[in-house]
Each structure stands twice: as C-alpha cells, then as structure tokens.
XYZ file of C-alpha atoms in Angstrom:
661
model
C -9.018 5.482 -10.880
C -9.240 5.797 -7.110
C -9.842 3.376 -4.333
C -12.412 5.604 -2.747
C -10.617 6.180 0.545
C -11.429 9.607 1.925
C -9.176 11.544 4.247
C -10.341 14.057 6.780
C -8.315 17.036 7.831
C -6.137 16.401 10.847
C -6.750 19.219 13.262
C -4.228 18.118 15.880
C -1.598 20.575 16.972
C 1.307 20.733 14.591
C 3.863 19.544 17.117
C 1.716 16.740 18.444
C 2.362 13.129 17.582
C -0.383 12.007 15.219
C -0.893 8.923 13.124
C -0.063 9.096 9.464
C -3.217 8.507 7.470
C -1.768 6.124 4.884
C 1.669 4.942 3.899
C 3.330 2.107 2.082
C 6.787 0.810 1.252
C 7.036 -0.899 -2.113
C 9.014 -4.110 -1.923
C 11.309 -3.281 -4.814
C 14.988 -3.958 -5.388
C 15.696 -0.918 -7.574
C 18.037 0.525 -4.926
C 19.355 -2.746 -3.561
C 23.070 -3.369 -4.000
C 24.439 -6.798 -3.192
C 27.617 -6.682 -1.035
C 29.486 -8.429 -3.845
C 28.000 -6.287 -6.626
C 30.290 -5.297 -9.459
C 31.395 -1.667 -9.911
C 29.149 -1.454 -12.994
C 26.102 -2.529 -10.942
C 26.935 0.063 -8.282
C 27.251 2.726 -10.972
C 23.823 1.891 -12.392
C 22.217 2.121 -8.963
C 24.030 5.425 -8.425
C 22.603 6.843 -11.662
C 19.144 5.687 -10.593
C 19.565 7.511 -7.271
C 20.590 10.662 -9.159
C 17.645 10.471 -11.554
C 15.263 9.876 -8.653
C 16.411 12.935 -6.725
C 18.868 11.498 -4.171
C 22.273 12.893 -5.253
C 23.992 12.204 -1.927
C 23.585 8.439 -2.387
C 24.422 8.806 -6.078
C 27.765 10.415 -5.167
C 28.596 7.537 -2.840
C 27.667 4.783 -5.303
C 29.321 6.283 -8.399
C 32.449 7.240 -6.439
C 32.692 3.659 -5.188
C 32.393 2.346 -8.753
C 35.148 4.720 -9.931
C 37.376 3.733 -7.003
C 37.084 0.110 -8.111
C 38.151 0.841 -11.662
C 34.866 1.509 -13.457
C 35.512 4.847 -15.163
C 34.822 6.603 -18.447
C 33.293 9.757 -19.899
C 29.716 8.655 -19.147
C 30.577 7.604 -15.597
C 32.400 10.890 -14.919
C 29.564 12.889 -16.439
C 27.052 11.512 -13.954
C 29.579 11.767 -11.123
C 29.974 15.500 -11.794
C 26.187 15.947 -11.896
C 25.865 14.070 -8.603
C 28.503 16.335 -7.062
C 26.586 19.464 -8.100
C 22.958 18.358 -7.876
C 20.897 20.280 -5.299
C 24.030 22.223 -4.314
C 25.352 25.714 -4.937
C 28.992 26.837 -5.108
C 29.092 27.610 -1.392
C 27.904 24.076 -0.549
C 31.061 22.551 -2.037
C 34.012 22.021 0.271
C 37.567 22.824 -0.762
C 38.222 19.085 -1.075
C 35.244 18.628 -3.399
C 36.326 21.547 -5.573
C 39.764 19.972 -5.772
C 38.252 16.620 -6.800
C 36.264 18.366 -9.540
C 39.418 20.120 -10.716
C 41.281 16.812 -10.872
C 38.373 15.150 -12.696
C 38.430 17.896 -15.362
C 41.948 16.782 -16.228
C 40.718 13.269 -17.053
C 38.460 14.453 -19.873
C 41.171 14.337 -22.529
C 41.942 10.694 -21.647
C 38.469 9.448 -22.521
C 37.446 8.174 -25.933
C 35.730 10.701 -28.167
C 31.947 10.588 -28.187
C 28.820 12.366 -27.030
C 29.495 11.674 -23.341
C 32.956 13.193 -23.546
C 31.475 16.252 -25.280
C 28.802 16.600 -22.599
C 31.386 16.242 -19.830
C 33.612 18.857 -21.442
C 30.725 21.315 -21.761
C 29.814 20.766 -18.084
C 33.308 21.725 -16.991
C 33.256 24.692 -19.381
C 30.085 25.913 -17.685
C 31.764 25.705 -14.278
C 34.789 27.598 -15.563
C 32.736 30.372 -17.152
C 30.519 30.722 -14.095
C 33.588 31.420 -11.982
C 34.786 34.059 -14.481
C 32.559 37.139 -14.464
C 34.082 38.276 -17.753
C 33.631 34.916 -19.468
C 31.748 34.715 -22.734
C 28.744 32.421 -22.225
C 27.276 32.523 -25.734
C 29.434 29.819 -27.386
C 29.100 27.447 -24.409
C 25.322 27.876 -24.317
C 25.105 27.098 -28.015
C 27.103 23.908 -27.529
C 24.949 23.050 -24.495
C 21.727 23.492 -26.421
C 23.132 21.409 -29.269
C 23.595 18.397 -27.002
C 21.107 15.501 -27.257
C 18.294 15.717 -24.656
C 19.667 12.818 -22.605
C 22.761 14.926 -21.843
C 21.387 18.476 -22.037
C 18.351 17.960 -19.804
C 20.298 16.399 -16.886
C 22.820 19.260 -17.004
C 20.099 21.888 -16.794
C 18.299 19.973 -14.062
C 21.195 19.082 -11.772
C 23.093 22.358 -12.183
C 19.984 24.324 -11.202
C 21.593 25.900 -8.124
C 24.939 26.431 -9.833
C 23.667 28.232 -12.919
C 22.963 31.855 -12.039
C 22.433 35.331 -13.438
C 22.293 35.986 -17.145
C 23.171 32.422 -18.102
C 20.155 31.058 -16.246
C 17.957 33.815 -17.671
C 18.827 32.708 -21.191
C 17.896 29.095 -20.399
C 14.877 29.703 -18.189
C 12.217 30.100 -20.843
C 13.173 26.799 -22.432
C 13.295 25.138 -19.005
C 9.777 26.332 -18.150
C 8.376 25.301 -21.519
C 9.813 21.832 -21.070
C 8.380 21.640 -17.537
C 4.946 22.747 -18.750
C 4.980 20.116 -21.485
C 6.143 17.319 -19.156
C 4.355 17.933 -15.854
C 1.257 15.895 -16.817
C 2.977 13.439 -19.157
C 2.439 9.670 -19.033
C -1.135 10.022 -17.762
C -0.050 11.469 -14.412
C -3.474 12.395 -13.069
C -4.853 8.893 -13.629
C -1.815 7.050 -12.263
C -0.424 8.901 -9.246
C -2.926 7.281 -6.861
C -1.364 3.879 -7.551
C 2.006 4.968 -6.155
C 0.458 5.481 -2.730
C -1.659 2.347 -2.875
C -0.228 -0.169 -0.378
C 1.090 -3.528 -1.452
C -1.927 -5.858 -1.191
C -1.517 -8.738 1.201
C -2.112 -12.187 -0.242
C -5.521 -13.911 -0.248
C -6.675 -16.050 2.627
C -9.842 -17.964 3.478
C -10.954 -19.599 6.686
C -10.238 -23.346 6.565
C -13.025 -25.789 7.453
C -13.490 -26.692 11.077
C -11.935 -30.004 12.040
C -14.028 -33.161 11.675
C -15.289 -34.014 15.184
C -16.678 -37.479 14.337
C -13.481 -39.417 15.001
C -14.978 -41.376 17.934
C -18.335 -42.068 16.261
C -17.498 -45.505 14.726
C -16.847 -47.046 18.167
C -20.182 -45.812 19.487
C -21.993 -46.984 16.372
C -20.492 -50.459 16.712
C -21.470 -50.790 20.394
C -24.996 -49.458 20.121
C -25.498 -51.127 16.748
C -24.546 -54.526 18.181
C -27.076 -54.141 20.980
C -29.729 -53.064 18.476
C -29.073 -56.105 16.272
C -29.353 -58.503 19.241
C -32.624 -56.949 20.421
C -34.268 -56.808 16.987
C -32.939 -60.264 16.141
C -34.643 -61.722 19.213
C -37.920 -60.013 18.260
C -37.834 -61.218 14.675
C -36.954 -64.800 15.581
C -39.758 -64.835 18.141
C -42.205 -63.486 15.542
C -40.920 -65.989 12.959
C -41.692 -68.862 15.362
C -45.180 -67.484 16.083
C -46.182 -66.619 12.466
C -43.546 -67.103 9.727
C -45.512 -65.340 6.982
C -46.210 -62.241 9.060
C -42.581 -62.152 10.263
C -41.182 -62.264 6.708
C -43.536 -59.523 5.501
C -42.767 -57.438 8.579
C -39.019 -57.887 8.000
C -39.268 -56.729 4.401
C -41.385 -53.713 5.369
C -38.982 -52.855 8.218
C -35.948 -53.068 5.917
C -37.598 -50.853 3.300
C -38.805 -48.316 5.841
C -35.448 -48.319 7.647
C -33.548 -47.699 4.417
C -35.949 -44.866 3.482
C -35.672 -43.299 6.936
C -31.886 -43.528 6.899
C -31.531 -42.128 3.372
C -33.847 -39.153 3.717
C -33.424 -38.722 7.450
C -29.727 -37.947 7.196
C -30.518 -35.185 4.652
C -33.126 -33.703 6.990
C -30.761 -33.985 9.931
C -27.856 -32.406 8.051
C -29.838 -29.432 6.740
C -31.445 -28.731 10.124
C -28.101 -28.760 11.919
C -26.407 -26.657 9.227
C -29.239 -24.151 9.512
C -28.825 -24.030 13.271
C -25.046 -23.599 12.922
C -25.521 -20.785 10.408
C -27.969 -19.056 12.726
C -25.436 -19.245 15.534
C -22.673 -17.997 13.202
C -24.694 -15.001 12.066
C -25.748 -14.249 15.621
C -22.149 -14.447 16.882
C -20.956 -12.215 14.015
C -23.580 -9.597 14.763
C -22.711 -9.696 18.466
C -19.000 -9.256 17.685
C -19.952 -6.325 15.465
C -21.009 -4.573 18.678
C -18.173 -5.817 20.895
C -14.947 -4.825 19.084
C -12.894 -1.860 20.246
C -13.332 1.390 18.357
C -10.298 2.405 16.330
C -8.826 -1.086 16.167
C -8.222 -3.316 13.174
C -11.639 -4.990 13.444
C -13.332 -1.612 13.659
C -11.553 -0.466 10.501
C -12.511 -3.692 8.714
C -16.200 -3.235 9.537
C -16.120 0.404 8.430
C -14.420 -0.610 5.202
C -17.104 -3.244 4.565
C -19.833 -0.682 5.218
C -18.239 1.801 2.821
C -17.691 -0.684 0.014
C -21.105 -2.297 0.314
C -22.600 1.175 0.019
C -20.559 1.958 -3.098
C -21.320 -1.413 -4.703
C -25.060 -1.632 -4.176
C -27.033 -3.340 -6.988
C -29.233 -1.366 -9.326
C -32.569 -0.716 -7.662
C -31.146 -0.621 -4.142
C -30.352 2.570 -2.290
C -27.048 2.252 -0.379
C -28.798 2.326 3.008
C -31.298 -0.318 1.904
C -28.493 -2.567 0.666
C -26.674 -2.172 3.987
C -29.785 -3.322 5.856
C -30.473 -6.156 3.397
C -26.926 -7.554 3.691
C -26.399 -6.997 7.430
C -25.951 -10.705 8.174
C -23.627 -11.668 5.345
C -21.649 -8.447 5.767
C -21.068 -9.192 9.450
C -19.965 -12.756 8.681
C -17.516 -11.605 6.002
C -16.132 -8.800 8.178
C -15.608 -11.216 11.053
C -13.822 -13.640 8.727
C -11.426 -10.970 7.421
C -10.765 -9.729 10.956
C -9.860 -13.241 12.085
C -7.721 -13.971 9.051
C -5.567 -10.838 9.099
C -5.740 -9.420 12.622
C -2.471 -11.043 13.736
C -0.530 -9.920 10.634
C 0.235 -6.464 12.070
C -1.103 -4.738 8.989
C -3.450 -1.857 8.319
C -6.822 -2.396 6.722
C -5.579 -0.565 3.617
C -3.582 -3.650 2.621
C -6.692 -5.841 2.687
C -9.114 -3.331 1.145
C -8.692 -5.055 -2.223
C -10.238 -8.215 -0.752
C -13.043 -6.310 0.958
C -13.822 -4.567 -2.315
C -13.851 -7.914 -4.149
C -16.189 -9.457 -1.563
C -18.585 -6.505 -1.819
C -18.619 -6.821 -5.608
C -19.058 -10.602 -5.365
C -22.104 -10.259 -3.086
C -23.614 -7.712 -5.470
C -22.953 -9.905 -8.520
C -24.404 -13.016 -6.863
C -27.481 -11.061 -5.926
C -27.871 -9.851 -9.515
C -27.615 -13.347 -11.006
C -29.852 -14.910 -8.366
C -27.241 -17.076 -6.629
C -27.121 -15.061 -3.410
C -29.665 -16.989 -1.364
C -30.424 -16.552 2.305
C -28.948 -19.316 4.471
C -32.453 -20.318 5.596
C -33.430 -20.800 1.973
C -30.222 -22.640 1.175
C -30.559 -25.135 4.029
C -34.331 -25.608 3.876
C -35.466 -29.241 3.837
C -38.150 -29.962 1.253
C -41.607 -31.119 2.309
C -41.189 -34.296 0.219
C -38.157 -35.411 2.215
C -39.900 -34.687 5.496
C -43.042 -36.592 4.367
C -41.072 -39.665 3.285
C -39.200 -39.712 6.587
C -42.410 -39.467 8.616
C -44.078 -42.217 6.551
C -41.031 -44.447 6.977
C -41.011 -43.982 10.774
C -44.770 -44.668 10.942
C -44.255 -47.839 8.902
C -41.511 -48.939 11.285
C -43.759 -48.329 14.270
C -46.707 -50.200 12.778
C -44.485 -53.114 11.774
C -42.959 -53.354 15.263
C -46.417 -53.211 16.863
C -47.783 -55.833 14.462
C -44.944 -58.275 15.160
C -45.367 -57.756 18.894
C -49.115 -58.450 18.773
C -48.571 -61.572 16.617
C -45.947 -62.906 18.987
C -47.996 -62.093 22.128
C -50.974 -64.094 20.829
C -49.114 -67.386 20.942
C -46.239 -66.845 23.358
C -46.105 -67.370 27.107
C -46.352 -64.386 29.476
C -42.657 -64.619 30.345
C -41.728 -64.603 26.679
C -43.965 -61.555 26.112
C -42.162 -59.732 28.928
C -38.818 -60.491 27.307
C -40.198 -59.209 24.011
C -41.198 -55.903 25.575
C -37.739 -55.587 27.149
C -36.205 -56.312 23.738
C -38.391 -53.596 22.172
C -37.253 -51.099 24.796
C -33.619 -52.082 24.225
C -34.018 -51.836 20.455
C -35.545 -48.363 20.705
C -32.889 -47.170 23.143
C -29.877 -48.641 21.313
C -31.316 -47.829 17.882
C -31.743 -44.194 18.821
C -28.195 -43.985 20.203
C -26.710 -45.757 17.180
C -28.723 -43.586 14.783
C -27.601 -40.375 16.474
C -23.969 -41.455 16.341
C -24.295 -42.463 12.700
C -26.108 -39.243 11.782
C -23.457 -37.173 13.562
C -20.655 -39.014 11.766
C -22.278 -38.732 8.339
C -23.182 -35.079 8.943
C -19.659 -34.189 10.018
C -18.139 -35.989 7.035
C -20.474 -34.175 4.674
C -19.973 -30.830 6.430
C -16.204 -31.194 6.302
C -16.297 -32.181 2.622
C -18.646 -29.300 1.736
C -16.622 -26.740 3.694
C -13.364 -28.029 2.209
C -14.738 -27.622 -1.304
C -16.118 -24.175 -0.436
C -12.758 -23.216 1.060
C -10.897 -24.180 -2.110
C -13.428 -22.377 -4.291
C -13.273 -19.207 -2.174
C -9.495 -19.260 -2.025
C -9.177 -19.806 -5.792
C -11.578 -16.955 -6.524
C -9.734 -14.650 -4.130
C -6.384 -15.659 -5.602
C -7.628 -14.729 -9.061
C -8.935 -11.383 -7.761
C -5.615 -10.740 -5.993
C -3.557 -11.442 -9.100
C -5.841 -9.258 -11.204
C -5.555 -6.355 -8.747
C -1.783 -6.810 -8.262
C -1.168 -6.891 -12.017
C -3.268 -3.793 -12.562
C -1.572 -1.981 -9.684
C 1.951 -2.819 -10.892
C 1.099 -1.687 -14.419
C -0.453 1.568 -13.209
C 2.041 2.588 -10.519
C 4.412 5.353 -11.695
C 8.141 4.751 -11.571
C 10.476 6.672 -9.291
C 11.797 8.554 -12.313
C 8.289 9.619 -13.319
C 7.489 10.780 -9.781
C 10.721 12.776 -9.575
C 10.227 14.255 -13.049
C 6.710 15.450 -12.220
C 7.906 16.925 -8.915
C 10.754 18.737 -10.651
C 8.341 20.236 -13.176
C 6.051 21.413 -10.381
C 8.956 23.071 -8.578
C 10.163 24.757 -11.759
C 6.784 26.265 -12.549
C 6.287 27.314 -8.929
C 9.599 29.196 -9.019
C 8.698 30.765 -12.368
C 5.377 31.992 -11.003
C 7.130 33.451 -7.955
C 9.655 35.297 -10.138
C 6.890 36.772 -12.276
C 4.809 37.672 -9.222
C 7.713 39.626 -7.737
C 8.861 40.908 -11.153
C 12.307 39.411 -10.718
C 14.715 37.839 -13.180
C 17.564 35.512 -12.428
C 19.946 38.474 -12.735
C 18.331 39.813 -9.559
C 18.694 36.551 -7.620
C 21.791 36.092 -5.481
C 20.772 32.675 -4.199
C 17.658 30.607 -3.953
C 16.476 27.401 -2.357
C 13.267 25.441 -2.312
C 12.354 23.237 0.628
C 9.907 20.380 0.052
C 7.874 19.295 3.053
C 4.876 16.980 3.616
C 1.491 18.706 3.886
C -1.119 16.991 6.011
C -3.350 15.155 5.507
C -1.417 13.012 3.076
C -0.646 9.555 1.822
C 2.990 8.645 1.474
C 4.956 5.885 -0.199
C 8.478 4.954 -1.213
C 10.536 2.268 -2.819
C 12.605 0.259 -0.382
C 15.832 2.209 0.110
C 14.378 5.355 -1.494
C 12.886 8.637 -0.258
C 9.336 9.195 0.896
C 7.009 10.727 -1.670
C 3.768 12.402 -0.673
C 0.312 12.894 -2.109
C 0.338 16.463 -0.740
C 3.407 18.672 -0.538
C 4.367 21.967 0.948
C 6.750 24.024 -1.205
C 8.705 26.797 0.513
C 10.815 28.990 -1.752
C 13.453 31.458 -0.529
C 14.676 34.027 -3.065
C 17.712 35.984 -1.858
C 18.142 39.412 -3.475
C 20.101 42.521 -2.629
C 17.050 43.887 -0.815
C 16.485 40.871 1.422
C 14.782 37.490 1.350
C 11.475 36.784 -0.366
C 9.680 33.781 1.069
C 6.821 32.106 -0.814
C 5.174 28.918 0.406
C 2.227 26.919 -0.793
C 0.552 23.549 -0.415
C -0.413 21.471 -3.398
C -1.964 18.190 -4.363
C 0.578 16.089 -6.215
C -2.049 14.370 -8.375
C -3.214 17.446 -10.281
C -0.572 19.982 -9.128
C -3.235 22.400 -7.914
C -1.769 24.822 -5.369
C -3.606 26.309 -2.388
C -2.821 28.474 0.629
C -0.146 30.572 -1.072
C 1.629 32.838 1.423
C 4.261 35.478 0.729
C 6.515 37.332 3.119
C 9.746 39.346 3.074
C 12.434 39.939 5.663
C 15.759 41.731 5.798
C 19.013 39.869 6.216
C 19.454 41.129 9.755
C 15.909 40.062 10.695
C 16.864 36.361 10.583
C 18.314 35.813 14.054
C 18.996 32.076 13.992
C 18.128 28.771 12.404
C 17.706 25.636 14.472
C 17.039 22.023 13.611
C 15.308 19.680 16.045
C 15.319 15.926 15.539
C 12.586 14.045 17.374
C 12.850 10.298 17.116
C 9.107 9.579 17.130
C 8.055 12.689 15.211
C 10.694 13.742 12.676
C 12.742 16.818 11.804
C 11.677 20.404 12.515
C 13.369 23.501 11.125
C 12.855 26.625 13.227
C 13.443 30.106 11.816
C 13.746 32.734 14.529
C 13.110 36.298 13.332
C 13.904 39.392 15.340
C 10.676 41.101 14.289
C 8.156 38.296 14.446
C 7.234 34.882 15.840
C 9.427 31.853 15.228
C 8.482 29.737 12.228
C 8.353 26.000 12.737
C 8.654 23.954 9.559
C 8.105 20.197 9.686
C 10.722 18.992 7.221
C 9.950 15.288 7.529
C 7.942 12.874 9.638
C 9.400 9.921 11.469
C 9.822 6.741 9.469
C 11.636 4.223 11.670
C 8.513 2.061 12.079
C 8.371 1.546 8.319
C 11.947 0.358 7.809
C 12.743 -2.939 6.122
C 15.080 -5.269 8.059
C 18.064 -4.402 5.835
C 17.528 -0.620 5.987
C 19.368 1.839 8.224
C 17.244 4.446 9.998
C 20.035 7.015 9.756
C 20.639 6.355 6.071
C 16.948 6.578 5.156
C 16.647 9.791 7.165
C 19.568 11.335 5.275
C 18.068 10.243 1.956
C 14.786 11.946 2.783
C 16.440 15.148 3.972
C 18.613 15.261 0.877
C 15.631 14.622 -1.373
C 13.708 17.448 0.337
C 16.497 19.938 -0.408
C 17.039 20.376 3.316
C 20.854 20.481 3.318
C 21.152 23.389 0.901
C 18.237 25.280 2.470
C 19.678 24.929 5.958
C 23.160 26.088 4.928
C 21.741 29.050 3.055
C 19.518 30.204 5.923
C 22.125 29.437 8.550
C 24.711 31.478 6.648
C 22.383 34.455 6.342
C 21.442 34.225 10.037
C 25.096 34.084 11.085
C 26.666 36.728 8.817
C 23.788 38.697 7.346
C 24.834 40.798 4.391
C 28.419 39.629 4.785
C 27.363 36.143 3.691
C 25.611 37.620 0.652
C 28.711 39.521 -0.383
C 30.902 36.431 -0.089
C 28.465 34.260 -2.055
C 27.346 36.739 -4.686
C 26.968 34.954 -8.044
C 28.824 37.864 -9.616
C 31.821 36.887 -7.509
C 31.757 33.069 -7.368
C 34.601 30.920 -6.089
C 37.156 30.222 -8.806
C 37.054 27.008 -10.735
C 39.773 26.358 -13.268
C 39.530 23.293 -15.408
C 42.745 21.332 -15.615
C 44.788 21.672 -18.756
C-alpha cells in the first residue's frame, strides 16, 4: 500500500542546501533509558542497539550494565559482538584488545549453557584468526552447530573480522541466508509505512460564538413599545365596535403566530444561505491569495491530488475537480486554519485530507452530498404561508383602523395613525432582534452538533489509520535485517563480477549513504533510515582498490547506476571529512590521477531532534550506522601509508590475540 505521494528528482547542485522531501521521527521509547534504569534495562537497550546496527551505543550501554554488576555468559557474548561489530582488527585499540583478552578469562567462571558455548567459540575464532597456522575446521564445525540465535549474530557482527579461507567457507551459507531473508515479513508491502510520518490528531473548526447576547434587552424595549401601541389601537377599536375588535384580535393573533413560526425558518435559511455564499466566495479568493510553496499551498495541492484519485465512478478526475471546487476550497481553507500554526508539514495531515476526499465521494454516491443552495432552500409552502399571514395582519390592521375612524373624533384618529406608525416601527425592530436571536441560537446549536459529528468521524478515521500504520510499520530489527541482506548480496555480486574470493581480499568496507530523492525516518534516539540508499564498496587486494557503488530503492532492493573503478594504493592522496552544520557530513577522496570524489555521508538532522536528544550523539549514531568510522580509517590509512598499511594489516598477518587461560 502507498500513500500516493510522488517525488520528483532534485536537480540542485550536490553541495547546495536543499530541503529534504519527506522525513519523520517515530515517537518511540525503544532506545530510551531512564536515568535510574537498572543495569538489566540498560543491557536490554544495548542489545537492541546492537541488533539495530548501532554497535557504538551498544558498547556503551552493555559496558555500563557490566560495570554495575550485571554480568554473565549472555551479557559478555553480546558485549564481545558489540566490540567487534562493524570493525576490523586494525580498528581496535591496544586497550580494547586488552579488555577482550581479560574478558576471555571470565568464560570459565560462567555457568555452563549455550551462551557460554557461544562465547567460547567466539574467542576461539579470534584466537585462530590471529594464528595463520591455526586449524579452522573444528571451530567452524562447532560454530555451525550453534543455534541460529547465537550463530547468526556471530557471522553478522564479525563480518569485518572474519577473513580469508574461513570467510570463504562460510560465505555461501551467508549469501543463501541473505537471499532467503531479504524479502521476508512482507517487506515490499510494508516498508512504505516506516517512512510514513506520525499523523497529527484530528481537529475541526469550532462553531462561531453566539452574537445574540444583547438581543433580549432590545426585544424587551421594542416589544414594550409595540404592546403599548397595539394595545391602544385594540382598545380604541373595542370601544368603537366590540365584535369587529374581537374578531380582528383573533385573526391578528393567528396570523402573527403563523408569521413568527414560519418566518423565522425563512429568515434562518436565507441568512445561512447568504453566509455560505460568503464562505465559499472567501475560500475561493483565499485559494488565489496564499503564497506558493507555503503550508496552505501544499494543503491545496494535496486536496487537488486526493480528490482526483478519489473521484466517484462516472466522473473523470478533471470533471470531479470542477464539480467540487467550492467544497474543496472550503475544506482546504479549514485544514489550513486548523494546522497552520502547528509547525508541521502537510504530510502529517494527509491522512485527514485523504479521509475528507473519500467522505465527499461517499456522500455523493449515497446522495447526501447536497449543494448548500439546495440544503438551505426555503420551500414555497413556507413562503406562501408567511405572505398570507402578513397580508392577513395588514388587512386586520386596516379594518380596525377604518372601524375606529368611523366613530372616533379627528384627534383620536390622528392618535390612532401615530399608534399604527409606532407599532409598525417598534414591531419591525422587535421582530428583527427576535429573529436574530433565534437564528443565532439555532445556528450555534446546529454548528455545535455538526462540529461534534465531524470531530467524532475524524477521530474514528484517525484511530483507524493510526492502528493500521502501527501494525504495518516494520520494526528497527526488520529494517536492519533487510539492509544487511542487501549489503551481503551486493558484496557477493561484486566479488563474482571481479572474480574474487575472500582469500584475495585484504580488507573491505561498505559505506552506506542517502541517495536523493528520498524519504527518511527513524525511531527517537536511533539512526536515520532511508527509502533510497547509495552503497559504496571498497575491496582492497594486493593489486589495489576496487570501488563499486550503486543506488537502490530500499522497498524492492532494485539497484541502478552501478559504477566500478579501480585505483592503485599510491593514487589515493588524501581523505578529508567536512562537517557542515546545516548540510551534514561530506567525505572527500583526493586522487592523484583524477578529480576529487565528494561523498555525502549524511544530511543534517538537528532540526528533527527531540528535546531530550543530543545533536552530537545522534550524529555519531548515524555515522556509526553508515559504517563511516571503519571506512574512513581504512581509506585514511591507505592514503597515508600506501602499501605499507596493507602489509601491516594483511589478514595473513593479523595482530595477535591470545585467549586467557
């Protein structure tokens, strides 16, 4: 499943500062360690770091657990793997070799079991690797006899330590396991979810405040004047002709009640229609006024895209866009207002935009998506009853006036006409105030109910999407496992392409870099992972260095742009690393017989740090995860000493490692 977001190639210069197309930090606590955490909790987090490809942090966490008394064969086993993971013999300092030597002496003190056996075999491998005359057959048999949960980590984390014939004998099995695992757990259908941003919670515009707070005072004042004026008229008519006055009063009461009952409905619908017209007009005007490239612009483009992809059957996408121009503009304006101040990208609210597009389509299909003019149209019956009621009121008032004028004095008739004028004036003012109050109360009640209904529906859609996303998103271990398999098979292909075996390889390193355009994501406290990678492999042989690099899509592991080159040891003049705060890390290889090679190792990430994260620590985690440390030391050593470095670090003459007795 995909969200449908397309990415265009970024053609900016490589060293220029460009925006990252999409990124997200998952709010997870898998790497979080409380300051008062127990040694056992620190050990577990350390093992997770090791499994997820960050051995430097694993070494720190497991060493801290051991220093506080949490030790044993299993703990030491993973500590040794963390010490050796993504490192070769020449990467280990004298102090670290000494610590490994001391740790080998602890093996006999641990209780017998599979972890002690695995730890013992690990140290045996280190001892044999440092002895060119050592017999590897028995150790390999014991290694292969280990359960997978011990054997597989040894083969994985000792990748740069195992060399020559020993690695040759294990390589076929390693590649077969990588081939069988690289697409496990439905990788192709799930990887997209890792890079999907955490959806922001649902929101809906609240109803506008009720503006009829002052209406009751106006109604009371104008209503009192109306009652006095009409009371004078009725009493005068009652004196002149009681029968006509009583009939006129009954007709006036009936007509007034009818006018009030149906008139307020007419009034409300007409004003709601006018307000909707203004709302749609304002939304369409804002659609033309927002700045290109801003949040509102992205929201409108997202609405356009999702309305096109969710058009009902029978509508072409362009036709549906035209048909829904008004409602689409209103919805886009609402989302822009609701989330613009949250400092988020539109990718975090795309789930809501997609839901709204689907909701409009579904309401159209079931016939409930009506135009606002249709929805707020006043029926002819209501209009007719109101008109008849007002005519009846007019005729009644005229009849009472004529009856009274026939018997009253001229001065009394003048007062009657003044009373009629006052009644009309005050009645109109009181009616308008009452209609405004009733309309506002009804509008506020309707909008409040609509607000709750919209918010509840959006909450349900949010929970459904969040649940699906959490269930689909791969774990860190799965992501690291798939990446490891890809690297293994890439190395195997390179060896076969150059017709090399591990006996021919003096040293090797693989540098993992982001390949634009990409999406990227990470767990809080963990390394960045990318939707597109660049893999750069250096194979060091007696004849020189073979360099193979490629770009590949992490979803399906398809590789493109494979490039191969060779250079002699003395051709590598220098290796430089440049750290740019707002850009990232660059590795520059300067060759004596060609242009310098600039390799973007990592992009900047300080703007995506959580409050409790250290920029320096996260940077080190990402560099360690990318294999940068080993690659830099290898290339730097070759640049500095040339063939002399090769002779000192030849796998046929490794540094000695003697396990303690």
